[in-house]
């Protein structure tokens, strides 16, 4: 039915009511959704801003999602790093308390613990985040590392760490067990000086020869006086040549000493009168007091004829000059001149030099060349004094005995074993020669003097793992003994015979003076004789000086505890009966030292050198089987764990291994590769990155072959892999050397990456992530507030508007209803 009767006013009223209803519905929607409009068009002019704000919120939300992922991964990574670091610290802190007690398969309990910590490290390095291995670099789909069993023992034909250590040990130790070093026999030479340039004339007596023939019928016409060396000889008229000769000899012989000239008269084959000096010191002087006519008859003239000796020839010596020659502790000094005890001729010089001991000093009588030779390698030679040694043909004034012990590497260019670094010694007069040659060798020459107690010889070596070792060998004085043999041979094992006094002498006892022992009897047994001698020594004012006398197996043994040499003397027959025959009366039995790396100071330099040589061999062998073997194991482990895609594992180029000189690359067919992840050249952190803001990214990648992990793994694995034997006398030393190296390497080494460094890297990433997260939270809140301002409606205002609109709409509807019922009847 059509509605009629509505005028324009009625239509306006209806539209107004409809609009109010629509407005009420929209306000109710706003109250329910808290949004100004369901569409951007309803927002009005701010709709463009709203779209931008929502885009920014979407971007921030994406970053927030990435942050949530990376936060979880970083926490997992830090947990793994903490586990690895804790495992390494567990191994390190256990070492100071480690004990050498072999318990399982040739290993100590501490080594077993180390293997457990190695397994813990490898497990942490294979940590996964979802389906990704976080220590595999750019290959997160691959496990990062092999298992502990495979790493130590290998897989099939692929060698593991234990095999590589075994091969390296053989290569470093060498076939001789000296760490690839060679210690040749010692060399000793005696000191000597040989003159070669002297041009001195040989000794010659003075000679004066007359020119007259004194054969018959010669007779002196008038006679006269012949003055020779201040002695007047009377020659009578009519004396023939023989008579004149005899008169001269008689007169000179009758002259009182010391004025008597040492001259002899003779006639030569031509019957000339010949005056000859007795020796090369005597000169012949024909004095002015001689009768001139007699001199003419004899063919003589006034003047002096000199002998040829060191003092009166060109290039000779000057009276008052001195020459000293020393061989070891024995020395002779001569003064040149014609005085008492002085030397003027080569013959006299030779006589004086013959008093020297420990060698010989001889002057060649033909040219004056001096040759000095020590009798053994004991003494050095020194020429001194005020005369130039060159006068006797010597270019130098000293010569040293040599007593050399040397040590060298076995093969030039070998990478295995000890490497020579340096030598040093505190022995006075000794000479240390530093490494030189190919292969290198070094030596020490202790010279011609004995070391002092406490003097040292130091050999310095480099070991395969880069560490250094100093082998310090110390000279010590040890007791010296004289051991009787064949003594007390009389029936009943008594002294027998008729014992006389004997003497005992050492530098420290009785002020160095010999002690005389009397009172021994024929019936004395070894014990009785020892008691008597010991009592006499103990009664000395200053005591026995460390000298003891004991009966050992029926023979006497004299021992000097202070290391001084004992010399026995006195009645020879008694010493023979006591068991000390000639040649066995000096203490030359040297006790070996009791402490490690000490060598005994012998009676001679040669004996001392032999003791040093013996100790060097044994000490190098011990060092090779302890420190070197430990360093070898650590280095083999370093080379194994340094391997990666670009660097294959290095192993000994053998067999044979004990003579190998180089390393070779292991292959994937014969050597296990412990790291199975990606091993590129890019930084490990860069293998995983994520954007956490529009301009900010963080890197958090890791590789299990980073230095910090390799150091921890290599040292822990080396500790776990080495085995020991209870029968190995060097086992404990090798164990301690290995423990010391592992403890040091697991410490904070300068310039070596540590697990804490990686932790710090990831910590910086975590800090950046947390900062970005906080920033995004604040940004989201600000953007949301802005959107609320634009899109939202105030709830209180909407409620008030709804209430007002409802009231207005209700009033309008009621009025409209009332008007709809109005008619003319009701109106009237």
mmCIF file of C-alpha atoms in Angstrom, residues 179-391:
data_model
loop_
_atom_site.group_PDB
_atom_site.id
_atom_site.type_symbol
_atom_site.label_atom_id
_atom_site.label_comp_id
_atom_site.label_asym_id
_atom_site.label_seq_id
_atom_site.Cartn_x
_atom_site.Cartn_y
_atom_site.Cartn_z
ATOM 1 C CA UNK A 179 117.229 -36.487 18.865
ATOM 2 C CA UNK A 180 118.934 -36.512 15.463
ATOM 3 C CA UNK A 181 122.154 -35.131 16.974
ATOM 4 C CA UNK A 182 125.660 -36.503 16.487
ATOM 5 C CA UNK A 183 128.236 -36.377 19.291
ATOM 6 C CA UNK A 184 131.648 -37.312 17.834
ATOM 7 C CA UNK A 185 134.651 -38.425 19.836
ATOM 8 C CA UNK A 186 136.509 -35.725 21.728
ATOM 9 C CA UNK A 187 139.680 -34.191 20.313
ATOM 10 C CA UNK A 188 142.682 -33.143 22.371
ATOM 11 C CA UNK A 189 145.893 -31.478 21.219
ATOM 12 C CA UNK A 190 148.927 -30.379 23.171
ATOM 13 C CA UNK A 191 149.980 -26.765 23.210
ATOM 14 C CA UNK A 192 153.086 -26.007 21.153
ATOM 15 C CA UNK A 193 155.065 -23.059 19.823
ATOM 16 C CA UNK A 194 157.680 -23.453 17.109
ATOM 17 C CA UNK A 195 160.129 -20.712 16.214
ATOM 18 C CA UNK A 196 160.900 -20.404 12.501
ATOM 19 C CA UNK A 197 162.315 -16.946 11.817
ATOM 20 C CA UNK A 198 165.259 -16.606 14.228
ATOM 21 C CA UNK A 199 168.635 -15.789 12.614
ATOM 22 C CA UNK A 200 170.916 -15.870 15.629
ATOM 23 C CA UNK A 201 174.447 -17.093 15.095
ATOM 24 C CA UNK A 202 175.390 -20.263 16.963
ATOM 25 C CA UNK A 203 177.571 -20.093 20.051
ATOM 26 C CA UNK A 204 181.290 -19.838 19.152
ATOM 27 C CA UNK A 205 184.441 -19.362 21.260
ATOM 28 C CA UNK A 206 186.823 -16.443 20.719
ATOM 29 C CA UNK A 207 189.984 -17.221 18.720
ATOM 30 C CA UNK A 208 193.112 -15.094 18.112
ATOM 31 C CA UNK A 209 195.658 -16.554 15.654
ATOM 32 C CA UNK A 210 199.151 -15.227 15.073
ATOM 33 C CA UNK A 211 200.473 -14.828 11.569
ATOM 34 C CA UNK A 212 204.070 -15.919 12.221
ATOM 35 C CA UNK A 213 205.360 -19.424 11.490
ATOM 36 C CA UNK A 214 206.848 -20.631 14.780
ATOM 37 C CA UNK A 215 208.290 -23.866 13.441
ATOM 38 C CA UNK A 216 212.054 -24.518 13.803
ATOM 39 C CA UNK A 217 214.481 -23.036 13.544
ATOM 40 C CA UNK A 218 212.289 -20.216 15.043
ATOM 41 C CA UNK A 219 213.486 -18.843 18.420
ATOM 42 C CA UNK A 220 212.613 -15.606 20.084
ATOM 43 C CA UNK A 221 215.291 -13.067 19.381
ATOM 44 C CA UNK A 222 214.926 -10.932 22.478
ATOM 45 C CA UNK A 223 211.942 -12.337 24.382
ATOM 46 C CA UNK A 224 209.686 -9.992 26.303
ATOM 47 C CA UNK A 225 206.221 -9.850 27.898
ATOM 48 C CA UNK A 226 202.914 -11.021 26.408
ATOM 49 C CA UNK A 227 199.851 -9.597 28.243
ATOM 50 C CA UNK A 228 196.746 -11.767 27.852
ATOM 51 C CA UNK A 229 193.586 -10.774 29.673
ATOM 52 C CA UNK A 230 195.608 -8.839 32.201
ATOM 53 C CA UNK A 231 197.988 -11.718 32.893
ATOM 54 C CA UNK A 232 201.646 -11.094 32.000
ATOM 55 C CA UNK A 233 203.438 -14.021 30.397
ATOM 56 C CA UNK A 234 207.262 -13.869 30.265
ATOM 57 C CA UNK A 235 208.883 -15.128 27.066
ATOM 58 C CA UNK A 236 212.641 -15.664 27.151
ATOM 59 C CA UNK A 237 215.071 -15.063 24.342
ATOM 60 C CA UNK A 238 215.697 -18.259 22.468
ATOM 61 C CA UNK A 239 212.211 -19.806 23.266
ATOM 62 C CA UNK A 240 210.809 -21.732 20.359
ATOM 63 C CA UNK A 241 207.137 -22.029 19.443
ATOM 64 C CA UNK A 242 206.343 -25.001 21.739
ATOM 65 C CA UNK A 243 208.083 -23.322 24.659
ATOM 66 C CA UNK A 244 206.134 -20.126 24.105
ATOM 67 C CA UNK A 245 202.846 -22.115 23.956
ATOM 68 C CA UNK A 246 203.676 -23.902 27.212
ATOM 69 C CA UNK A 247 204.742 -20.706 28.948
ATOM 70 C CA UNK A 248 201.399 -19.071 28.069
ATOM 71 C CA UNK A 249 199.286 -22.025 29.331
ATOM 72 C CA UNK A 250 201.356 -22.280 32.518
ATOM 73 C CA UNK A 251 201.021 -18.602 33.315
ATOM 74 C CA UNK A 252 197.272 -18.474 32.621
ATOM 75 C CA UNK A 253 196.651 -21.603 34.675
ATOM 76 C CA UNK A 254 198.618 -20.154 37.577
ATOM 77 C CA UNK A 255 196.607 -16.910 37.570
ATOM 78 C CA UNK A 256 194.283 -16.679 40.511
ATOM 79 C CA UNK A 257 190.531 -17.032 39.913
ATOM 80 C CA UNK A 258 188.297 -15.326 39.062
ATOM 81 C CA UNK A 259 190.709 -13.076 37.222
ATOM 82 C CA UNK A 260 192.212 -15.966 35.287
ATOM 83 C CA UNK A 261 191.160 -15.695 31.674
ATOM 84 C CA UNK A 262 189.589 -18.868 30.178
ATOM 85 C CA UNK A 263 192.104 -19.031 27.329
ATOM 86 C CA UNK A 264 194.222 -21.888 25.987
ATOM 87 C CA UNK A 265 197.289 -21.546 23.755
ATOM 88 C CA UNK A 266 198.032 -24.004 20.983
ATOM 89 C CA UNK A 267 199.871 -24.309 17.687
ATOM 90 C CA UNK A 268 197.889 -25.015 14.583
ATOM 91 C CA UNK A 269 199.039 -27.109 11.614
ATOM 92 C CA UNK A 270 200.985 -24.222 10.195
ATOM 93 C CA UNK A 271 202.695 -23.643 13.567
ATOM 94 C CA UNK A 272 200.846 -20.389 14.152
ATOM 95 C CA UNK A 273 200.184 -19.474 17.767
ATOM 96 C CA UNK A 274 196.462 -19.872 18.453
ATOM 97 C CA UNK A 275 194.740 -18.429 21.544
ATOM 98 C CA UNK A 276 191.301 -20.010 22.105
ATOM 99 C CA UNK A 277 188.635 -19.054 24.618
ATOM 100 C CA UNK A 278 187.447 -21.856 26.855
ATOM 101 C CA UNK A 279 183.778 -21.249 26.066
ATOM 102 C CA UNK A 280 181.412 -18.832 24.340
ATOM 103 C CA UNK A 281 181.554 -16.513 27.358
ATOM 104 C CA UNK A 282 185.311 -15.988 27.251
ATOM 105 C CA UNK A 283 186.942 -13.162 25.287
ATOM 106 C CA UNK A 284 190.675 -12.851 24.435
ATOM 107 C CA UNK A 285 192.405 -9.529 25.066
ATOM 108 C CA UNK A 286 196.014 -8.814 24.015
ATOM 109 C CA UNK A 287 197.017 -5.997 26.302
ATOM 110 C CA UNK A 288 199.069 -2.871 25.554
ATOM 111 C CA UNK A 289 201.636 -4.034 28.101
ATOM 112 C CA UNK A 290 202.904 -6.565 25.625
ATOM 113 C CA UNK A 291 206.432 -6.132 24.179
ATOM 114 C CA UNK A 292 206.103 -4.740 20.677
ATOM 115 C CA UNK A 293 208.981 -6.769 19.253
ATOM 116 C CA UNK A 294 207.534 -9.965 20.703
ATOM 117 C CA UNK A 295 204.131 -9.213 19.186
ATOM 118 C CA UNK A 296 205.853 -8.799 15.827
ATOM 119 C CA UNK A 297 207.703 -12.093 16.218
ATOM 120 C CA UNK A 298 204.376 -13.892 17.035
ATOM 121 C CA UNK A 299 202.276 -12.088 14.416
ATOM 122 C CA UNK A 300 199.879 -10.732 17.094
ATOM 123 C CA UNK A 301 198.514 -7.261 17.758
ATOM 124 C CA UNK A 302 196.950 -5.462 20.713
ATOM 125 C CA UNK A 303 193.152 -5.882 20.833
ATOM 126 C CA UNK A 304 190.253 -8.068 21.912
ATOM 127 C CA UNK A 305 188.679 -11.073 20.183
ATOM 128 C CA UNK A 306 185.113 -11.787 21.357
ATOM 129 C CA UNK A 307 183.203 -15.065 21.301
ATOM 130 C CA UNK A 308 179.849 -15.393 19.531
ATOM 131 C CA UNK A 309 176.917 -15.557 22.032
ATOM 132 C CA UNK A 310 173.497 -14.068 22.630
ATOM 133 C CA UNK A 311 174.875 -10.837 24.061
ATOM 134 C CA UNK A 312 177.469 -9.738 21.535
ATOM 135 C CA UNK A 313 175.980 -10.357 18.106
ATOM 136 C CA UNK A 314 173.765 -8.256 15.908
ATOM 137 C CA UNK A 315 170.126 -9.006 16.645
ATOM 138 C CA UNK A 316 171.014 -10.590 19.953
ATOM 139 C CA UNK A 317 169.714 -9.797 23.411
ATOM 140 C CA UNK A 318 170.761 -7.101 25.850
ATOM 141 C CA UNK A 319 172.124 -7.818 29.275
ATOM 142 C CA UNK A 320 169.361 -7.483 31.848
ATOM 143 C CA UNK A 321 166.541 -8.582 29.557
ATOM 144 C CA UNK A 322 164.435 -11.559 30.658
ATOM 145 C CA UNK A 323 162.649 -14.473 29.031
ATOM 146 C CA UNK A 324 160.017 -16.623 30.734
ATOM 147 C CA UNK A 325 158.557 -19.869 29.446
ATOM 148 C CA UNK A 326 155.530 -21.462 31.170
ATOM 149 C CA UNK A 327 153.881 -24.810 30.453
ATOM 150 C CA UNK A 328 150.810 -25.133 32.590
ATOM 151 C CA UNK A 329 151.811 -24.354 36.175
ATOM 152 C CA UNK A 330 155.524 -24.937 35.553
ATOM 153 C CA UNK A 331 157.558 -21.899 34.535
ATOM 154 C CA UNK A 332 161.206 -20.895 34.089
ATOM 155 C CA UNK A 333 162.469 -17.311 33.916
ATOM 156 C CA UNK A 334 166.007 -16.448 32.790
ATOM 157 C CA UNK A 335 167.909 -13.180 32.920
ATOM 158 C CA UNK A 336 170.400 -12.524 30.156
ATOM 159 C CA UNK A 337 173.879 -11.395 31.127
ATOM 160 C CA UNK A 338 177.259 -12.648 32.326
ATOM 161 C CA UNK A 339 176.541 -12.471 36.026
ATOM 162 C CA UNK A 340 176.050 -15.400 38.356
ATOM 163 C CA UNK A 341 172.977 -17.391 37.369
ATOM 164 C CA UNK A 342 172.526 -15.339 34.206
ATOM 165 C CA UNK A 343 172.407 -16.641 30.641
ATOM 166 C CA UNK A 344 174.543 -15.417 27.770
ATOM 167 C CA UNK A 345 174.663 -18.367 25.370
ATOM 168 C CA UNK A 346 172.234 -20.621 23.599
ATOM 169 C CA UNK A 347 173.721 -23.588 25.431
ATOM 170 C CA UNK A 348 173.136 -21.943 28.781
ATOM 171 C CA UNK A 349 169.575 -21.037 27.755
ATOM 172 C CA UNK A 350 168.850 -24.657 26.867
ATOM 173 C CA UNK A 351 170.230 -25.762 30.231
ATOM 174 C CA UNK A 352 167.990 -23.292 32.065
ATOM 175 C CA UNK A 353 164.883 -24.272 30.093
ATOM 176 C CA UNK A 354 165.444 -27.957 30.784
ATOM 177 C CA UNK A 355 164.208 -27.366 34.327
ATOM 178 C CA UNK A 356 160.648 -26.862 33.079
ATOM 179 C CA UNK A 357 158.153 -29.719 33.645
ATOM 180 C CA UNK A 358 155.052 -30.695 31.753
ATOM 181 C CA UNK A 359 156.857 -30.457 28.438
ATOM 182 C CA UNK A 360 160.048 -29.330 26.739
ATOM 183 C CA UNK A 361 161.563 -26.009 25.705
ATOM 184 C CA UNK A 362 164.557 -26.189 23.353
ATOM 185 C CA UNK A 363 166.506 -23.528 21.452
ATOM 186 C CA UNK A 364 168.013 -24.630 18.160
ATOM 187 C CA UNK A 365 171.786 -24.023 18.606
ATOM 188 C CA UNK A 366 172.203 -23.323 14.873
ATOM 189 C CA UNK A 367 169.773 -20.421 14.539
ATOM 190 C CA UNK A 368 168.170 -19.636 17.922
ATOM 191 C CA UNK A 369 164.624 -20.854 17.068
ATOM 192 C CA UNK A 370 162.759 -21.680 20.290
ATOM 193 C CA UNK A 371 160.380 -24.674 20.298
ATOM 194 C CA UNK A 372 158.098 -25.275 23.286
ATOM 195 C CA UNK A 373 155.910 -28.379 23.435
ATOM 196 C CA UNK A 374 153.599 -29.502 26.218
ATOM 197 C CA UNK A 375 153.843 -33.185 26.997
ATOM 198 C CA UNK A 376 150.051 -33.601 27.081
ATOM 199 C CA UNK A 377 146.828 -31.671 26.549
ATOM 200 C CA UNK A 378 147.042 -30.464 30.120
ATOM 201 C CA UNK A 379 149.014 -27.241 30.030
ATOM 202 C CA UNK A 380 148.898 -24.009 28.070
ATOM 203 C CA UNK A 381 152.138 -22.390 26.925
ATOM 204 C CA UNK A 382 152.916 -18.744 27.638
ATOM 205 C CA UNK A 383 156.040 -16.807 26.637
ATOM 206 C CA UNK A 384 156.838 -13.686 28.648
ATOM 207 C CA UNK A 385 159.647 -11.422 29.761
ATOM 208 C CA UNK A 386 161.163 -8.221 28.388
ATOM 209 C CA UNK A 387 162.895 -9.727 25.389
ATOM 210 C CA UNK A 388 160.903 -9.903 22.169
ATOM 211 C CA UNK A 389 159.789 -13.445 21.401
ATOM 212 C CA UNK A 390 160.516 -12.734 17.735
ATOM 213 C CA UNK A 391 164.251 -12.868 18.506
#
